[in-house]
Amino acid sequence: MNVKSTQLRSILSFLLPFAQFRIASQTRHLQTRASSVRVPRPTPFVPDVPTFFTLIGRNLSQHASKIPSWKALFILSSAQLKELGIEPPRSRRYLLRWREKFRNGQYGVGGDFQYVENGEAQVRVVEVPVSGNTPATATLSQGKRKIVVNVAAGGSALDKPAEQLVPVKGLCIKGAQTIVGPHVQPLEGGKAAKIVVKEGLWEDRRGHKIDGGERRQAEVRAKRRGEERRAAR
């Protein structure tokens, strides 16, 4: 028994320097990568890793706890994400694609909102001046146009100069004041609406495969042609 214990200690003492070297190497690699990669700031609509994973969908929210920090989300390599257990490979590719889009400011709806409370953002229709003297209509004041803007809950955009109002991307106005767009939930009164963080809000939907994936299409179609020829005899 003592001999086995001695042998085990001997093996462990032999392997320990290699394990320490690997950990140190991984740490240095992570630090070097962190210094060379730009990490974007969280936004009010996307304040943390779990929210990001929830928004992009594909059931990636089940892996959110594996990412230790917001910074790690943007500096970990595909191989490191694999070590953390983010599988299958297509999920990693999807995550990396959305990571780059976010890094470059290419958000889904709500990503650039400034007024968000508990994962919920309100939008409202406002009139802003336009160049030229456009005539008034039944639903629009003279010299104005309507845009959809993000506002604080229960608030309005009237306390801001018109030049500071930023139209919300992806939403439009139907009729006099109805806000329409993906995942928009109208509020009572019809003059405002809300967008709420939820699973798959930004998800890129998968295309429907016809005759299998690319690798199987030729096989499936050749088999079908053979069956059609046999049936025609």
C-alpha positions as MATLAB code, in Angstrom:
seq = 'MNVKSTQLRSILSFLLPFAQFRIASQTRHLQTRASSVRVPRPTPFVPDVPTFFTLIGRNLSQHASKIPSWKALFILSSAQLKELGIEPPRSRRYLLRWREKFRNGQYGVGGDFQYVENGEAQVRVVEVPVSGNTPATATLSQGKRKIVVNVAAGGSALDKPAEQLVPVKGLCIKGAQTIVGPHVQPLEGGKAAKIVVKEGLWEDRRGHKIDGGERRQAEVRAKRRGEERRAAR';
ca = [
       0.000    0.000    0.000;
       2.805    2.381    0.951;
       4.604    1.517   -2.268;
       1.536    2.425   -4.326;
       1.105    5.714   -2.462;
       4.750    6.550   -3.027;
       4.438    5.754   -6.735;
       1.294    7.901   -7.012;
       2.982   10.853   -5.304;
       5.927   10.404   -7.600;
       3.733   10.482  -10.700;
       1.802   13.514   -9.462;
       4.987   15.404   -8.630;
       6.252   14.608  -12.130;
       3.049   15.816  -13.839;
       2.494   18.913  -11.684;
       5.044   21.145  -13.460;
       3.452   20.317  -16.827;
      -0.029   21.176  -15.538;
       1.230   24.436  -14.030;
       2.997   25.282  -17.283;
      -0.197   24.668  -19.276;
      -2.303   26.828  -16.946;
       0.289   29.610  -17.077;
       0.425   29.371  -20.884;
      -3.362   29.565  -21.164;
      -3.433   32.558  -18.819;
      -0.755   34.370  -20.831;
      -2.602   33.563  -24.061;
      -5.845   34.943  -22.642;
      -4.117   38.114  -21.424;
      -2.377   38.623  -24.776;
      -5.629   38.074  -26.665;
      -7.490   40.427  -24.337;
      -5.020   43.223  -25.044;
      -5.394   42.812  -28.820;
      -9.175   42.335  -29.062;
     -11.689   45.153  -28.675;
     -14.343   44.384  -26.087;
     -17.527   46.424  -26.651;
     -19.385   47.877  -23.721;
     -22.676   46.336  -22.633;
     -25.762   48.334  -23.562;
     -28.849   49.050  -21.433;
     -30.766   46.427  -23.450;
     -27.882   43.914  -23.337;
     -26.240   44.408  -19.917;
     -24.719   40.952  -19.405;
     -23.843   37.552  -20.872;
     -27.130   35.762  -19.974;
     -29.163   38.479  -21.721;
     -26.956   38.284  -24.827;
     -27.344   34.504  -25.003;
     -31.097   34.783  -24.455;
     -31.506   37.306  -27.260;
     -29.578   35.394  -29.925;
     -31.567   32.212  -29.252;
     -30.735   28.715  -30.570;
     -30.938   27.491  -26.920;
     -27.564   29.084  -26.186;
     -28.924   30.469  -22.912;
     -28.226   27.041  -21.384;
     -24.501   27.787  -21.811;
     -24.517   31.332  -20.379;
     -23.206   30.245  -16.971;
     -20.105   28.764  -18.625;
     -18.850   32.225  -19.661;
     -17.182   33.837  -16.617;
     -17.553   37.491  -17.638;
     -18.590   39.947  -20.350;
     -14.940   40.419  -21.288;
     -14.420   36.668  -21.629;
     -17.363   36.464  -24.026;
     -15.476   38.615  -26.527;
     -11.942   37.264  -26.123;
     -12.386   33.498  -25.855;
     -11.414   31.592  -28.995;
     -13.514   28.881  -30.611;
     -11.222   26.229  -29.107;
     -11.640   27.721  -25.625;
     -15.413   27.864  -26.039;
     -15.275   24.183  -26.957;
     -13.316   23.427  -23.779;
     -16.035   25.188  -21.796;
     -18.589   22.793  -23.272;
     -20.347   24.990  -25.826;
     -21.463   22.386  -28.353;
     -22.231   21.501  -31.125;
     -19.764   23.289  -33.448;
     -22.577   25.078  -35.322;
     -23.639   26.685  -32.030;
     -20.114   28.024  -31.528;
     -20.026   29.376  -35.080;
     -23.390   31.037  -34.533;
     -22.211   32.562  -31.249;
     -18.987   33.836  -32.832;
     -20.938   35.380  -35.713;
     -23.267   37.248  -33.362;
     -20.311   38.246  -31.193;
     -18.674   39.988  -34.149;
     -21.927   41.664  -35.146;
     -22.337   43.059  -31.636;
     -18.706   44.159  -31.560;
     -19.353   46.141  -34.756;
     -22.560   47.715  -33.457;
     -24.848   45.533  -35.592;
     -27.576   44.894  -33.045;
     -30.976   43.313  -33.298;
     -34.039   45.375  -32.420;
     -33.546   47.274  -29.157;
     -29.785   46.786  -29.007;
     -29.086   50.520  -29.128;
     -31.909   51.604  -26.798;
     -30.863   53.949  -24.003;
     -33.979   53.680  -21.840;
     -34.518   50.144  -20.560;
     -35.980   48.966  -17.270;
     -35.970   45.317  -16.180;
     -35.473   44.118  -19.740;
     -38.338   46.213  -21.101;
     -38.061   49.237  -23.404;
     -40.806   51.621  -24.483;
     -41.080   53.350  -27.853;
     -43.325   56.213  -28.880;
     -44.320   58.147  -32.009;
     -43.179   61.784  -32.095;
     -43.239   64.568  -34.675;
     -39.987   66.260  -35.668;
     -39.328   69.195  -38.022;
     -38.278   68.563  -41.619;
     -36.574   70.830  -44.121;
     -39.023   72.499  -46.466;
     -42.596   73.505  -45.872;
     -44.510   70.239  -46.123;
     -48.282   70.675  -45.981;
     -50.349   69.486  -43.054;
     -52.479   66.357  -43.376;
     -55.184   64.725  -41.303;
     -52.541   62.837  -39.331;
     -49.479   65.112  -39.572;
     -48.691   68.708  -38.637;
     -47.293   71.154  -41.197;
     -43.510   70.970  -41.635;
     -43.244   67.777  -39.581;
     -42.609   64.070  -40.003;
     -43.213   61.194  -37.614;
     -40.559   58.894  -36.200;
     -40.448   56.159  -33.553;
     -38.097   56.838  -30.638;
     -37.112   55.070  -27.432;
     -38.374   56.838  -24.299;
     -38.210   56.265  -20.564;
     -41.086   54.214  -19.147;
     -44.194   56.384  -19.065;
     -42.247   59.364  -20.416;
     -42.135   61.322  -23.643;
     -39.490   62.671  -25.989;
     -40.693   66.273  -25.817;
     -37.992   67.292  -23.337;
     -35.242   66.624  -25.896;
     -34.239   68.795  -28.867;
     -35.416   67.303  -32.168;
     -31.849   66.899  -33.431;
     -31.082   64.580  -30.506;
     -33.945   62.199  -31.242;
     -32.752   58.999  -32.923;
     -35.293   56.942  -34.910;
     -35.538   53.304  -33.855;
     -34.276   50.963  -36.564;
     -36.604   48.242  -37.798;
     -39.861   49.861  -36.637;
     -42.285   51.931  -38.681;
     -45.602   53.756  -38.315;
     -48.862   52.524  -39.785;
     -51.750   54.932  -40.053;
     -51.728   57.841  -37.628;
     -49.680   56.428  -34.774;
     -49.610   52.618  -34.764;
     -46.079   51.286  -34.253;
     -45.403   48.105  -36.198;
     -42.375   45.851  -36.390;
     -41.029   42.528  -35.135;
     -41.850   41.669  -31.501;
     -43.621   44.991  -30.846;
     -46.273   44.857  -28.109;
     -48.744   47.787  -28.263;
     -49.511   49.607  -25.031;
     -52.919   50.818  -23.952;
     -53.922   53.947  -25.836;
     -52.001   53.025  -28.984;
     -49.512   55.898  -28.838;
     -46.713   53.761  -27.462;
     -45.442   50.202  -27.537;
     -42.864   48.079  -25.778;
     -40.151   45.611  -26.706;
     -39.169   43.028  -24.096;
     -36.035   40.905  -23.825;
     -37.034   37.312  -24.547;
     -35.606   34.061  -25.841;
     -34.679   34.310  -29.527;
     -35.598   37.980  -30.018;
     -32.574   38.382  -32.315;
     -32.380   34.795  -33.506;
     -31.392   34.148  -37.111;
     -33.848   31.528  -38.237;
     -32.433   28.440  -39.873;
     -33.325   27.802  -43.493;
     -35.387   24.741  -44.364;
     -33.259   21.990  -45.856;
     -34.601   20.470  -49.069;
     -33.470   16.909  -49.767;
     -31.124   16.994  -46.779;
     -28.002   19.051  -46.287;
     -25.463   19.916  -48.960;
     -23.558   16.652  -48.554;
     -26.662   14.461  -48.924;
     -28.539   16.329  -51.646;
     -26.820   14.586  -54.582;
     -27.339   11.159  -52.995;
     -31.006   11.777  -52.153;
     -31.829   13.219  -55.565;
     -29.999   10.439  -57.455;
     -31.937    7.856  -55.450;
     -35.219    9.606  -56.248;
     -34.440    9.742  -59.976;
     -33.657    6.019  -59.917;
     -36.986    5.277  -58.238;
     -38.828    7.439  -60.766;
     -37.173    5.611  -63.687;
     -38.073    2.227  -62.224;
     -41.652    3.350  -61.674;
     -41.906    4.578  -65.283;
     -40.948    1.184  -66.789;
];
